[in-house]
Amino acid sequence: MPRRPPRPPPLQAEFDEEERDAVLAANRAFYRAFNERDVDAMEHLWAPGGAMVCLHPGQAPLHTRADIMASWRGILRHPEAPGVRCIDEWVIGRAGLAIVVCREVLTGGQLMATNSFVRLGNGWRMVGHHAGPVPSIERARPAPAVPATPAVPRDRRKLH
Amino acid sequence: MPRRPPRPPPLQAEFDEEERDAVLAANRAFYRAFNERDVDAMEHLWAPGGAMVCLHPGQAPLHTRADIMASWRGILRHPEAPGVRCIDEWVIGRAGLAIVVCREVLTGGQLMATNSFVRLGNGWRMVGHHAGPVPSIERARPAPAVPATPAVPRDRRKLH
């Protein structure tokens, strides 16, 4: 956001509408990275270091950036990774920390995710992702089409 | 905490060790309420109003205090509600908002929970709970014994 004036340090800043929009933009960027299979964007989106946690459905928790990124590389490079659409975002935030709870409409089902973000000098970065299955709701439109992938043998590795 | 001096408003307060301890105490109070089947404590623990979300494993999200409390009353009064022990707490917080991710060791399996708390005038109150199953780890001791319950027919309603 190059046209914005310099911000005060996070602890003095309020969590205003502008910050809320910035958190929602970060959350959308997360799902865009997923849909576009963009490993670099996913790498950038997560905080560069420090404490973080990633909970893929039914899998053991991941607590290091290295493990979390390895899991996302596996998902994004998987030939049968589903498309995902994020709806029903619910946001709560304070200066420097925000949580987005949202519904993930996948090709083969629906999850709810709790995504956590911290505000660093260069914007909101993810520090937490917790996703788990929920009953599907009908009003959800289908997830976006999955990018064309080459014909490959069916891969049974676990997906997001 | 009657002996503590008056605190500045949350937005000016730092999330220091004392606040971290207070969040962990609130998280422990949540699991104590669960184990002691204490509906009143659970009612008190959740924020009195405003936006909140509760995601029991595999169930539809609950967004109103009325729905969330009804779900907890159902769980806490269920004759076969499991015991739960919380371990491996991971905390991230900023002034006024904190997240605890922890492992719930239940009688019949293990979950990971992402619990969210806001700081109100009278302390940290829950505004988010998201729990889902994870593979069990062996080092976890068994969950605490379930309180004695009267012999009743097996109840198949969904539990936490």
PDB file of C-alpha atoms in Angstrom:
ATOM      1  CA  MET A   1       0.000   0.000   0.000  1.00  0.00           C
ATOM      2  CA  PRO A   2       2.507   2.613  -1.148  1.00  0.00           C
ATOM      3  CA  ARG A   3       0.155   5.611  -0.888  1.00  0.00           C
ATOM      4  CA  ARG A   4      -0.602   5.195   2.786  1.00  0.00           C
ATOM      5  CA  PRO A   5       1.223   7.438   5.230  1.00  0.00           C
ATOM      6  CA  PRO A   6       3.625   5.809   7.672  1.00  0.00           C
ATOM      7  CA  ARG A   7       1.752   4.065  10.443  1.00  0.00           C
ATOM      8  CA  PRO A   8       2.439   4.323  14.136  1.00  0.00           C
ATOM      9  CA  PRO A   9       3.750   1.163  15.802  1.00  0.00           C
ATOM     10  CA  PRO A  10       1.112  -1.563  16.037  1.00  0.00           C
ATOM     11  CA  LEU A  11       0.598  -1.290  19.790  1.00  0.00           C
ATOM     12  CA  GLN A  12      -0.545   2.315  19.464  1.00  0.00           C
ATOM     13  CA  ALA A  13      -2.599   1.771  16.334  1.00  0.00           C
ATOM     14  CA  GLU A  14      -6.270   1.015  16.606  1.00  0.00           C
ATOM     15  CA  PHE A  15      -7.838  -1.870  14.777  1.00  0.00           C
ATOM     16  CA  ASP A  16      -9.959   0.314  12.547  1.00  0.00           C
ATOM     17  CA  GLU A  17     -11.860  -0.363   9.332  1.00  0.00           C
ATOM     18  CA  GLU A  18      -8.715   0.115   7.303  1.00  0.00           C
ATOM     19  CA  GLU A  19      -6.892  -2.500   9.328  1.00  0.00           C
ATOM     20  CA  ARG A  20      -9.868  -4.815   9.104  1.00  0.00           C
ATOM     21  CA  ASP A  21      -9.801  -4.477   5.332  1.00  0.00           C
ATOM     22  CA  ALA A  22      -6.075  -5.166   5.318  1.00  0.00           C
ATOM     23  CA  VAL A  23      -6.585  -8.360   7.333  1.00  0.00           C
ATOM     24  CA  LEU A  24      -9.332  -9.490   4.985  1.00  0.00           C
ATOM     25  CA  ALA A  25      -7.026  -8.779   2.048  1.00  0.00           C
ATOM     26  CA  ALA A  26      -4.351 -10.958   3.649  1.00  0.00           C
ATOM     27  CA  ASN A  27      -6.903 -13.703   4.172  1.00  0.00           C
ATOM     28  CA  ARG A  28      -7.985 -13.460   0.530  1.00  0.00           C
ATOM     29  CA  ALA A  29      -4.337 -13.564  -0.529  1.00  0.00           C
ATOM     30  CA  PHE A  30      -4.011 -16.831   1.374  1.00  0.00           C
ATOM     31  CA  TYR A  31      -6.824 -18.435  -0.611  1.00  0.00           C
ATOM     32  CA  ARG A  32      -5.585 -16.888  -3.859  1.00  0.00           C
ATOM     33  CA  ALA A  33      -2.176 -18.456  -3.252  1.00  0.00           C
ATOM     34  CA  PHE A  34      -3.949 -21.752  -2.665  1.00  0.00           C
ATOM     35  CA  ASN A  35      -5.989 -21.541  -5.872  1.00  0.00           C
ATOM     36  CA  GLU A  36      -3.127 -20.305  -8.003  1.00  0.00           C
ATOM     37  CA  ARG A  37      -0.744 -22.919  -6.582  1.00  0.00           C
ATOM     38  CA  ASP A  38       1.562 -20.030  -5.777  1.00  0.00           C
ATOM     39  CA  VAL A  39       4.189 -21.337  -3.375  1.00  0.00           C
ATOM     40  CA  ASP A  40       6.056 -18.020  -3.324  1.00  0.00           C
ATOM     41  CA  ALA A  41       2.932 -16.119  -2.352  1.00  0.00           C
ATOM     42  CA  MET A  42       2.248 -18.659   0.379  1.00  0.00           C
ATOM     43  CA  GLU A  43       5.813 -18.297   1.638  1.00  0.00           C
ATOM     44  CA  HIS A  44       5.424 -14.518   1.728  1.00  0.00           C
ATOM     45  CA  LEU A  45       2.056 -14.641   3.395  1.00  0.00           C
ATOM     46  CA  TRP A  46       3.215 -16.483   6.485  1.00  0.00           C
ATOM     47  CA  ALA A  47       5.263 -14.595   9.079  1.00  0.00           C
ATOM     48  CA  PRO A  48       8.994 -14.840   8.368  1.00  0.00           C
ATOM     49  CA  GLY A  49       9.724 -16.377  11.751  1.00  0.00           C
ATOM     50  CA  GLY A  50       8.618 -16.667  15.336  1.00  0.00           C
ATOM     51  CA  ALA A  51       5.873 -18.772  16.816  1.00  0.00           C
ATOM     52  CA  MET A  52       3.296 -20.143  14.409  1.00  0.00           C
ATOM     53  CA  VAL A  53       0.981 -23.118  14.091  1.00  0.00           C
ATOM     54  CA  CYS A  54      -0.736 -24.874  11.219  1.00  0.00           C
ATOM     55  CA  LEU A  55      -3.418 -27.501  11.679  1.00  0.00           C
ATOM     56  CA  HIS A  56      -4.499 -29.284   8.532  1.00  0.00           C
ATOM     57  CA  PRO A  57      -7.668 -31.353   9.023  1.00  0.00           C
ATOM     58  CA  GLY A  58      -7.021 -34.488  11.026  1.00  0.00           C
ATOM     59  CA  GLN A  59      -3.256 -34.137  10.852  1.00  0.00           C
ATOM     60  CA  ALA A  60      -0.646 -33.528  13.514  1.00  0.00           C
ATOM     61  CA  PRO A  61      -0.013 -29.863  14.330  1.00  0.00           C
ATOM     62  CA  LEU A  62       2.921 -28.142  12.631  1.00  0.00           C
ATOM     63  CA  HIS A  63       4.787 -25.546  14.642  1.00  0.00           C
ATOM     64  CA  THR A  64       7.862 -24.583  12.653  1.00  0.00           C
ATOM     65  CA  ARG A  65       7.939 -22.422   9.562  1.00  0.00           C
ATOM     66  CA  ALA A  66       9.962 -25.125   7.783  1.00  0.00           C
ATOM     67  CA  ASP A  67       7.375 -27.816   8.484  1.00  0.00           C
ATOM     68  CA  ILE A  68       4.471 -25.538   7.647  1.00  0.00           C
ATOM     69  CA  MET A  69       5.979 -24.467   4.335  1.00  0.00           C
ATOM     70  CA  ALA A  70       6.848 -28.047   3.429  1.00  0.00           C
ATOM     71  CA  SER A  71       3.208 -28.989   3.999  1.00  0.00           C
ATOM     72  CA  TRP A  72       1.967 -26.168   1.770  1.00  0.00           C
ATOM     73  CA  ARG A  73       4.441 -27.010  -0.957  1.00  0.00           C
ATOM     74  CA  GLY A  74       3.120 -30.564  -0.872  1.00  0.00           C
ATOM     75  CA  ILE A  75      -0.474 -29.373  -1.109  1.00  0.00           C
ATOM     76  CA  LEU A  76       0.078 -26.737  -3.795  1.00  0.00           C
ATOM     77  CA  ARG A  77       2.132 -29.031  -5.984  1.00  0.00           C
ATOM     78  CA  HIS A  78      -0.244 -31.931  -5.617  1.00  0.00           C
ATOM     79  CA  PRO A  79      -1.871 -32.723  -8.978  1.00  0.00           C
ATOM     80  CA  GLU A  80      -5.260 -33.232  -7.365  1.00  0.00           C
ATOM     81  CA  ALA A  81      -5.263 -30.291  -5.012  1.00  0.00           C
ATOM     82  CA  PRO A  82      -8.814 -28.978  -4.851  1.00  0.00           C
ATOM     83  CA  GLY A  83      -9.981 -25.491  -5.681  1.00  0.00           C
ATOM     84  CA  VAL A  84     -11.135 -23.449  -2.693  1.00  0.00           C
ATOM     85  CA  ARG A  85     -13.413 -20.486  -2.209  1.00  0.00           C
ATOM     86  CA  CYS A  86     -13.550 -18.557   1.040  1.00  0.00           C
ATOM     87  CA  ILE A  87     -16.922 -17.214   2.208  1.00  0.00           C
ATOM     88  CA  ASP A  88     -18.560 -15.937   5.387  1.00  0.00           C
ATOM     89  CA  GLU A  89     -15.466 -14.238   6.789  1.00  0.00           C
ATOM     90  CA  TRP A  90     -15.796 -13.285  10.452  1.00  0.00           C
ATOM     91  CA  VAL A  91     -13.091 -10.987  11.763  1.00  0.00           C
ATOM     92  CA  ILE A  92     -11.996  -9.971  15.215  1.00  0.00           C
ATOM     93  CA  GLY A  93      -8.944  -7.842  15.695  1.00  0.00           C
ATOM     94  CA  ARG A  94      -6.977  -5.618  17.992  1.00  0.00           C
ATOM     95  CA  ALA A  95      -3.871  -3.619  17.285  1.00  0.00           C
ATOM     96  CA  GLY A  96      -1.333  -6.032  15.858  1.00  0.00           C
ATOM     97  CA  LEU A  97      -3.346  -9.271  16.045  1.00  0.00           C
ATOM     98  CA  ALA A  98      -6.401 -10.452  14.157  1.00  0.00           C
ATOM     99  CA  ILE A  99      -8.380 -13.631  13.619  1.00  0.00           C
ATOM    100  CA  VAL A 100     -10.467 -14.520  10.578  1.00  0.00           C
ATOM    101  CA  VAL A 101     -12.881 -17.422  10.837  1.00  0.00           C
ATOM    102  CA  CYS A 102     -14.281 -18.400   7.450  1.00  0.00           C
ATOM    103  CA  ARG A 103     -15.835 -21.202   5.475  1.00  0.00           C
ATOM    104  CA  GLU A 104     -13.672 -22.919   2.873  1.00  0.00           C
ATOM    105  CA  VAL A 105     -15.747 -24.244  -0.007  1.00  0.00           C
ATOM    106  CA  LEU A 106     -13.601 -26.920  -1.574  1.00  0.00           C
ATOM    107  CA  THR A 107     -14.311 -29.005  -4.639  1.00  0.00           C
ATOM    108  CA  GLY A 108     -15.118 -32.015  -2.497  1.00  0.00           C
ATOM    109  CA  GLY A 109     -16.532 -30.595   0.721  1.00  0.00           C
ATOM    110  CA  GLN A 110     -16.477 -27.701   3.141  1.00  0.00           C
ATOM    111  CA  LEU A 111     -14.199 -26.736   6.007  1.00  0.00           C
ATOM    112  CA  MET A 112     -14.185 -23.974   8.567  1.00  0.00           C
ATOM    113  CA  ALA A 113     -10.855 -22.274   9.143  1.00  0.00           C
ATOM    114  CA  THR A 114      -9.567 -20.109  11.946  1.00  0.00           C
ATOM    115  CA  ASN A 115      -6.751 -18.012  10.496  1.00  0.00           C
ATOM    116  CA  SER A 116      -4.576 -15.820  12.716  1.00  0.00           C
ATOM    117  CA  PHE A 117      -2.531 -12.843  11.566  1.00  0.00           C
ATOM    118  CA  VAL A 118      -0.007 -10.531  13.210  1.00  0.00           C
ATOM    119  CA  ARG A 119       0.830  -7.079  11.953  1.00  0.00           C
ATOM    120  CA  LEU A 120       4.487  -6.719  11.095  1.00  0.00           C
ATOM    121  CA  GLY A 121       6.247  -3.712   9.617  1.00  0.00           C
ATOM    122  CA  ASN A 122       5.245  -4.759   6.127  1.00  0.00           C
ATOM    123  CA  GLY A 123       1.667  -5.758   6.769  1.00  0.00           C
ATOM    124  CA  TRP A 124      -0.440  -8.580   8.136  1.00  0.00           C
ATOM    125  CA  ARG A 125       1.187 -11.993   8.039  1.00  0.00           C
ATOM    126  CA  MET A 126      -0.278 -15.360   8.929  1.00  0.00           C
ATOM    127  CA  VAL A 127       0.806 -17.092  12.133  1.00  0.00           C
ATOM    128  CA  GLY A 128      -2.012 -19.576  12.545  1.00  0.00           C
ATOM    129  CA  HIS A 129      -4.239 -21.774  10.375  1.00  0.00           C
ATOM    130  CA  HIS A 130      -6.655 -24.324  11.800  1.00  0.00           C
ATOM    131  CA  ALA A 131      -9.057 -26.052   9.416  1.00  0.00           C
ATOM    132  CA  GLY A 132     -11.606 -28.772  10.006  1.00  0.00           C
ATOM    133  CA  PRO A 133     -14.614 -30.248   8.224  1.00  0.00           C
ATOM    134  CA  VAL A 134     -18.133 -28.929   8.728  1.00  0.00           C
ATOM    135  CA  PRO A 135     -21.464 -29.910   7.219  1.00  0.00           C
ATOM    136  CA  SER A 136     -21.862 -28.294   3.818  1.00  0.00           C
ATOM    137  CA  ILE A 137     -24.283 -25.458   3.295  1.00  0.00           C
ATOM    138  CA  GLU A 138     -26.227 -25.356   0.063  1.00  0.00           C
ATOM    139  CA  ARG A 139     -26.058 -21.678  -0.717  1.00  0.00           C
ATOM    140  CA  ALA A 140     -22.358 -21.965  -1.390  1.00  0.00           C
ATOM    141  CA  ARG A 141     -21.507 -21.722  -5.067  1.00  0.00           C
ATOM    142  CA  PRO A 142     -19.051 -24.317  -6.345  1.00  0.00           C
ATOM    143  CA  ALA A 143     -15.401 -23.714  -5.729  1.00  0.00           C
ATOM    144  CA  PRO A 144     -13.457 -22.233  -8.641  1.00  0.00           C
ATOM    145  CA  ALA A 145     -12.348 -24.589 -11.341  1.00  0.00           C
ATOM    146  CA  VAL A 146      -9.135 -26.405 -10.663  1.00  0.00           C
ATOM    147  CA  PRO A 147      -6.353 -25.412 -13.052  1.00  0.00           C
ATOM    148  CA  ALA A 148      -5.773 -27.911 -15.808  1.00  0.00           C
ATOM    149  CA  THR A 149      -3.315 -30.527 -14.700  1.00  0.00           C
ATOM    150  CA  PRO A 150      -1.511 -33.153 -16.725  1.00  0.00           C
ATOM    151  CA  ALA A 151      -2.920 -36.650 -16.660  1.00  0.00           C
ATOM    152  CA  VAL A 152      -1.099 -38.401 -13.867  1.00  0.00           C
ATOM    153  CA  PRO A 153      -1.774 -41.475 -11.807  1.00  0.00           C
ATOM    154  CA  ARG A 154      -4.117 -40.870  -8.904  1.00  0.00           C
ATOM    155  CA  ASP A 155      -2.135 -39.748  -5.889  1.00  0.00           C
ATOM    156  CA  ARG A 156      -3.381 -40.866  -2.503  1.00  0.00           C
ATOM    157  CA  ARG A 157      -1.319 -38.524  -0.366  1.00  0.00           C
ATOM    158  CA  LYS A 158      -3.281 -36.528   2.125  1.00  0.00           C
ATOM    159  CA  LEU A 159      -4.453 -33.150   0.975  1.00  0.00           C
ATOM    160  CA  HIS A 160      -5.455 -30.019   2.805  1.00  0.00           C
TER     161      HIS A 160
ATOM    162  CA  MET B   1      -7.754  -9.953  40.677  1.00  0.00           C
ATOM    163  CA  PRO B   2      -8.666  -7.481  43.429  1.00  0.00           C
ATOM    164  CA  ARG B   3      -5.108  -6.666  44.515  1.00  0.00           C
ATOM    165  CA  ARG B   4      -3.917  -5.467  41.124  1.00  0.00           C
ATOM    166  CA  PRO B   5      -3.839  -1.736  40.500  1.00  0.00           C
ATOM    167  CA  PRO B   6      -6.268  -0.347  37.932  1.00  0.00           C
ATOM    168  CA  ARG B   7      -5.129  -1.143  34.425  1.00  0.00           C
ATOM    169  CA  PRO B   8      -4.906   1.259  31.546  1.00  0.00           C
ATOM    170  CA  PRO B   9      -7.367   0.639  28.709  1.00  0.00           C
ATOM    171  CA  PRO B  10      -6.523  -2.475  26.695  1.00  0.00           C
ATOM    172  CA  LEU B  11      -5.313  -0.604  23.614  1.00  0.00           C
ATOM    173  CA  GLN B  12      -2.534   1.037  25.594  1.00  0.00           C
ATOM    174  CA  ALA B  13      -1.616  -2.017  27.619  1.00  0.00           C
ATOM    175  CA  GLU B  14       1.111  -4.305  26.433  1.00  0.00           C
ATOM    176  CA  PHE B  15       0.638  -8.033  26.242  1.00  0.00           C
ATOM    177  CA  ASP B  16       3.197  -8.793  28.905  1.00  0.00           C
ATOM    178  CA  GLU B  17       3.930 -11.911  30.938  1.00  0.00           C
ATOM    179  CA  GLU B  18       1.210 -11.011  33.399  1.00  0.00           C
ATOM    180  CA  GLU B  19      -1.350 -10.794  30.625  1.00  0.00           C
ATOM    181  CA  ARG B  20      -0.077 -14.027  29.138  1.00  0.00           C
ATOM    182  CA  ASP B  21      -0.571 -15.728  32.494  1.00  0.00           C
ATOM    183  CA  ALA B  22      -4.060 -14.275  32.739  1.00  0.00           C
ATOM    184  CA  VAL B  23      -4.949 -15.665  29.303  1.00  0.00           C
ATOM    185  CA  LEU B  24      -3.606 -19.078  30.249  1.00  0.00           C
ATOM    186  CA  ALA B  25      -5.648 -18.929  33.445  1.00  0.00           C
ATOM    187  CA  ALA B  26      -8.770 -18.190  31.405  1.00  0.00           C
ATOM    188  CA  ASN B  27      -7.961 -21.112  29.121  1.00  0.00           C
ATOM    189  CA  ARG B  28      -7.507 -23.398  32.133  1.00  0.00           C
ATOM    190  CA  ALA B  29     -10.804 -22.132  33.545  1.00  0.00           C
ATOM    191  CA  PHE B  30     -12.468 -23.200  30.301  1.00  0.00           C
ATOM    192  CA  TYR B  31     -11.254 -26.775  30.684  1.00  0.00           C
ATOM    193  CA  ARG B  32     -12.011 -26.776  34.395  1.00  0.00           C
ATOM    194  CA  ALA B  33     -15.591 -25.746  33.616  1.00  0.00           C
ATOM    195  CA  PHE B  34     -15.700 -28.598  31.122  1.00  0.00           C
ATOM    196  CA  ASN B  35     -14.404 -31.186  33.590  1.00  0.00           C
ATOM    197  CA  GLU B  36     -16.517 -29.972  36.472  1.00  0.00           C
ATOM    198  CA  ARG B  37     -19.647 -29.777  34.300  1.00  0.00           C
ATOM    199  CA  ASP B  38     -19.957 -26.198  35.518  1.00  0.00           C
ATOM    200  CA  VAL B  39     -22.448 -24.476  33.238  1.00  0.00           C
ATOM    201  CA  ASP B  40     -22.304 -21.237  35.230  1.00  0.00           C
ATOM    202  CA  ALA B  41     -18.528 -21.055  34.896  1.00  0.00           C
ATOM    203  CA  MET B  42     -18.814 -21.713  31.170  1.00  0.00           C
ATOM    204  CA  GLU B  43     -21.427 -18.966  30.884  1.00  0.00           C
ATOM    205  CA  HIS B  44     -19.137 -16.559  32.709  1.00  0.00           C
ATOM    206  CA  LEU B  45     -16.091 -17.516  30.712  1.00  0.00           C
ATOM    207  CA  TRP B  46     -17.536 -16.552  27.343  1.00  0.00           C
ATOM    208  CA  ALA B  47     -17.860 -12.873  26.487  1.00  0.00           C
ATOM    209  CA  PRO B  48     -21.239 -11.475  27.555  1.00  0.00           C
ATOM    210  CA  GLY B  49     -22.102 -10.356  24.034  1.00  0.00           C
ATOM    211  CA  GLY B  50     -20.758  -9.273  20.707  1.00  0.00           C
ATOM    212  CA  ALA B  51     -19.300 -11.348  17.918  1.00  0.00           C
ATOM    213  CA  MET B  52     -18.223 -14.871  18.808  1.00  0.00           C
ATOM    214  CA  VAL B  53     -17.859 -18.251  17.160  1.00  0.00           C
ATOM    215  CA  CYS B  54     -17.791 -21.842  18.392  1.00  0.00           C
ATOM    216  CA  LEU B  55     -16.804 -24.773  16.205  1.00  0.00           C
ATOM    217  CA  HIS B  56     -17.341 -28.183  17.740  1.00  0.00           C
ATOM    218  CA  PRO B  57     -15.666 -30.976  15.756  1.00  0.00           C
ATOM    219  CA  GLY B  58     -17.511 -31.721  12.541  1.00  0.00           C
ATOM    220  CA  GLN B  59     -20.521 -29.626  13.472  1.00  0.00           C
ATOM    221  CA  ALA B  60     -21.977 -26.466  11.967  1.00  0.00           C
ATOM    222  CA  PRO B  61     -20.476 -23.227  13.293  1.00  0.00           C
ATOM    223  CA  LEU B  62     -22.328 -21.430  16.081  1.00  0.00           C
ATOM    224  CA  HIS B  63     -22.223 -17.650  16.054  1.00  0.00           C
ATOM    225  CA  THR B  64     -24.632 -16.444  18.710  1.00  0.00           C
ATOM    226  CA  ARG B  65     -24.087 -16.551  22.429  1.00  0.00           C
ATOM    227  CA  ALA B  66     -27.478 -18.250  22.841  1.00  0.00           C
ATOM    228  CA  ASP B  67     -26.576 -21.060  20.433  1.00  0.00           C
ATOM    229  CA  ILE B  68     -23.084 -21.450  21.865  1.00  0.00           C
ATOM    230  CA  MET B  69     -24.326 -21.663  25.440  1.00  0.00           C
ATOM    231  CA  ALA B  70     -27.062 -24.134  24.466  1.00  0.00           C
ATOM    232  CA  SER B  71     -24.397 -26.347  22.915  1.00  0.00           C
ATOM    233  CA  TRP B  72     -22.259 -26.235  26.054  1.00  0.00           C
ATOM    234  CA  ARG B  73     -25.212 -26.961  28.298  1.00  0.00           C
ATOM    235  CA  GLY B  74     -25.900 -29.998  26.162  1.00  0.00           C
ATOM    236  CA  ILE B  75     -22.313 -31.173  26.418  1.00  0.00           C
ATOM    237  CA  LEU B  76     -21.846 -30.487  30.124  1.00  0.00           C
ATOM    238  CA  ARG B  77     -25.116 -32.134  31.096  1.00  0.00           C
ATOM    239  CA  HIS B  78     -24.544 -35.138  28.877  1.00  0.00           C
ATOM    240  CA  PRO B  79     -24.144 -38.256  31.016  1.00  0.00           C
ATOM    241  CA  GLU B  80     -21.296 -39.520  28.874  1.00  0.00           C
ATOM    242  CA  ALA B  81     -19.405 -36.290  28.421  1.00  0.00           C
ATOM    243  CA  PRO B  82     -15.702 -37.165  28.412  1.00  0.00           C
ATOM    244  CA  GLY B  83     -13.064 -35.840  30.742  1.00  0.00           C
ATOM    245  CA  VAL B  84     -10.562 -33.488  29.111  1.00  0.00           C
ATOM    246  CA  ARG B  85      -7.021 -32.417  29.896  1.00  0.00           C
ATOM    247  CA  CYS B  86      -5.387 -29.486  28.156  1.00  0.00           C
ATOM    248  CA  ILE B  87      -1.672 -29.710  27.340  1.00  0.00           C
ATOM    249  CA  ASP B  88       0.864 -28.035  25.065  1.00  0.00           C
ATOM    250  CA  GLU B  89      -0.619 -24.547  25.275  1.00  0.00           C
ATOM    251  CA  TRP B  90       0.741 -22.159  22.639  1.00  0.00           C
ATOM    252  CA  VAL B  91      -0.128 -18.513  23.185  1.00  0.00           C
ATOM    253  CA  ILE B  92       0.022 -15.464  20.990  1.00  0.00           C
ATOM    254  CA  GLY B  93      -1.369 -12.166  22.186  1.00  0.00           C
ATOM    255  CA  ARG B  94      -1.502  -8.456  21.729  1.00  0.00           C
ATOM    256  CA  ALA B  95      -3.204  -5.847  23.843  1.00  0.00           C
ATOM    257  CA  GLY B  96      -6.815  -6.929  24.195  1.00  0.00           C
ATOM    258  CA  LEU B  97      -6.758 -10.076  22.044  1.00  0.00           C
ATOM    259  CA  ALA B  98      -5.102 -13.445  22.513  1.00  0.00           C
ATOM    260  CA  ILE B  99      -5.159 -16.908  21.010  1.00  0.00           C
ATOM    261  CA  VAL B 100      -4.357 -20.177  22.759  1.00  0.00           C
ATOM    262  CA  VAL B 101      -3.789 -23.263  20.641  1.00  0.00           C
ATOM    263  CA  CYS B 102      -3.671 -26.413  22.743  1.00  0.00           C
ATOM    264  CA  ARG B 103      -4.124 -30.152  22.695  1.00  0.00           C
ATOM    265  CA  GLU B 104      -7.260 -31.549  24.328  1.00  0.00           C
ATOM    266  CA  VAL B 105      -6.646 -35.020  25.708  1.00  0.00           C
ATOM    267  CA  LEU B 106     -10.090 -36.559  25.977  1.00  0.00           C
ATOM    268  CA  THR B 107     -11.087 -39.931  27.340  1.00  0.00           C
ATOM    269  CA  GLY B 108     -11.609 -41.262  23.841  1.00  0.00           C
ATOM    270  CA  GLY B 109      -9.169 -39.358  21.664  1.00  0.00           C
ATOM    271  CA  GLN B 110      -7.313 -36.104  21.158  1.00  0.00           C
ATOM    272  CA  LEU B 111      -8.275 -32.786  19.629  1.00  0.00           C
ATOM    273  CA  MET B 112      -6.444 -29.562  18.923  1.00  0.00           C
ATOM    274  CA  ALA B 113      -8.275 -26.393  19.863  1.00  0.00           C
ATOM    275  CA  THR B 114      -7.790 -22.794  18.839  1.00  0.00           C
ATOM    276  CA  ASN B 115      -9.298 -20.668  21.603  1.00  0.00           C
ATOM    277  CA  SER B 116      -9.642 -16.896  21.228  1.00  0.00           C
ATOM    278  CA  PHE B 117     -10.009 -14.417  24.068  1.00  0.00           C
ATOM    279  CA  VAL B 118     -10.668 -10.683  24.298  1.00  0.00           C
ATOM    280  CA  ARG B 119      -9.788  -8.550  27.277  1.00  0.00           C
ATOM    281  CA  LEU B 120     -12.815  -6.860  28.770  1.00  0.00           C
ATOM    282  CA  GLY B 121     -12.982  -4.671  31.849  1.00  0.00           C
ATOM    283  CA  ASN B 122     -13.228  -7.723  34.079  1.00  0.00           C
ATOM    284  CA  GLY B 123     -10.646  -9.926  32.445  1.00  0.00           C
ATOM    285  CA  TRP B 124     -10.118 -12.214  29.484  1.00  0.00           C
ATOM    286  CA  ARG B 125     -13.267 -13.738  28.056  1.00  0.00           C
ATOM    287  CA  MET B 126     -13.628 -16.329  25.329  1.00  0.00           C
ATOM    288  CA  VAL B 127     -14.922 -15.278  21.913  1.00  0.00           C
ATOM    289  CA  GLY B 128     -13.770 -18.212  19.820  1.00  0.00           C
ATOM    290  CA  HIS B 129     -13.380 -21.974  20.155  1.00  0.00           C
ATOM    291  CA  HIS B 130     -12.439 -24.232  17.250  1.00  0.00           C
ATOM    292  CA  ALA B 131     -11.690 -27.878  17.949  1.00  0.00           C
ATOM    293  CA  GLY B 132     -10.863 -30.739  15.628  1.00  0.00           C
ATOM    294  CA  PRO B 133      -9.390 -34.234  15.880  1.00  0.00           C
ATOM    295  CA  VAL B 134      -5.672 -34.891  15.582  1.00  0.00           C
ATOM    296  CA  PRO B 135      -3.629 -38.061  15.797  1.00  0.00           C
ATOM    297  CA  SER B 136      -3.001 -38.944  19.436  1.00  0.00           C
ATOM    298  CA  ILE B 137       0.422 -38.549  20.955  1.00  0.00           C
ATOM    299  CA  GLU B 138       1.603 -41.161  23.383  1.00  0.00           C
ATOM    300  CA  ARG B 139       3.258 -38.962  25.962  1.00  0.00           C
ATOM    301  CA  ALA B 140      -0.114 -37.604  27.005  1.00  0.00           C
ATOM    302  CA  ARG B 141      -1.290 -38.912  30.344  1.00  0.00           C
ATOM    303  CA  PRO B 142      -4.886 -40.100  30.455  1.00  0.00           C
ATOM    304  CA  ALA B 143      -7.572 -37.506  30.809  1.00  0.00           C
ATOM    305  CA  PRO B 144      -8.931 -36.984  34.318  1.00  0.00           C
ATOM    306  CA  ALA B 145     -11.515 -39.399  35.553  1.00  0.00           C
ATOM    307  CA  VAL B 146     -15.051 -38.624  34.556  1.00  0.00           C
ATOM    308  CA  PRO B 147     -17.257 -37.693  37.516  1.00  0.00           C
ATOM    309  CA  ALA B 148     -19.546 -40.459  38.638  1.00  0.00           C
ATOM    310  CA  THR B 149     -22.783 -40.336  36.728  1.00  0.00           C
ATOM    311  CA  PRO B 150     -26.035 -42.178  37.326  1.00  0.00           C
ATOM    312  CA  ALA B 151     -26.648 -45.280  35.262  1.00  0.00           C
ATOM    313  CA  VAL B 152     -28.642 -44.095  32.286  1.00  0.00           C
ATOM    314  CA  PRO B 153     -29.333 -45.468  28.850  1.00  0.00           C
ATOM    315  CA  ARG B 154     -26.584 -44.783  26.368  1.00  0.00           C
ATOM    316  CA  ASP B 155     -27.147 -41.441  24.700  1.00  0.00           C
ATOM    317  CA  ARG B 156     -26.081 -41.107  21.087  1.00  0.00           C
ATOM    318  CA  ARG B 157     -26.230 -37.330  20.820  1.00  0.00           C
ATOM    319  CA  LYS B 158     -23.104 -35.725  19.491  1.00  0.00           C
ATOM    320  CA  LEU B 159     -20.563 -34.658  22.020  1.00  0.00           C
ATOM    321  CA  HIS B 160     -17.795 -32.128  21.973  1.00  0.00           C
TER     322      HIS B 160
END
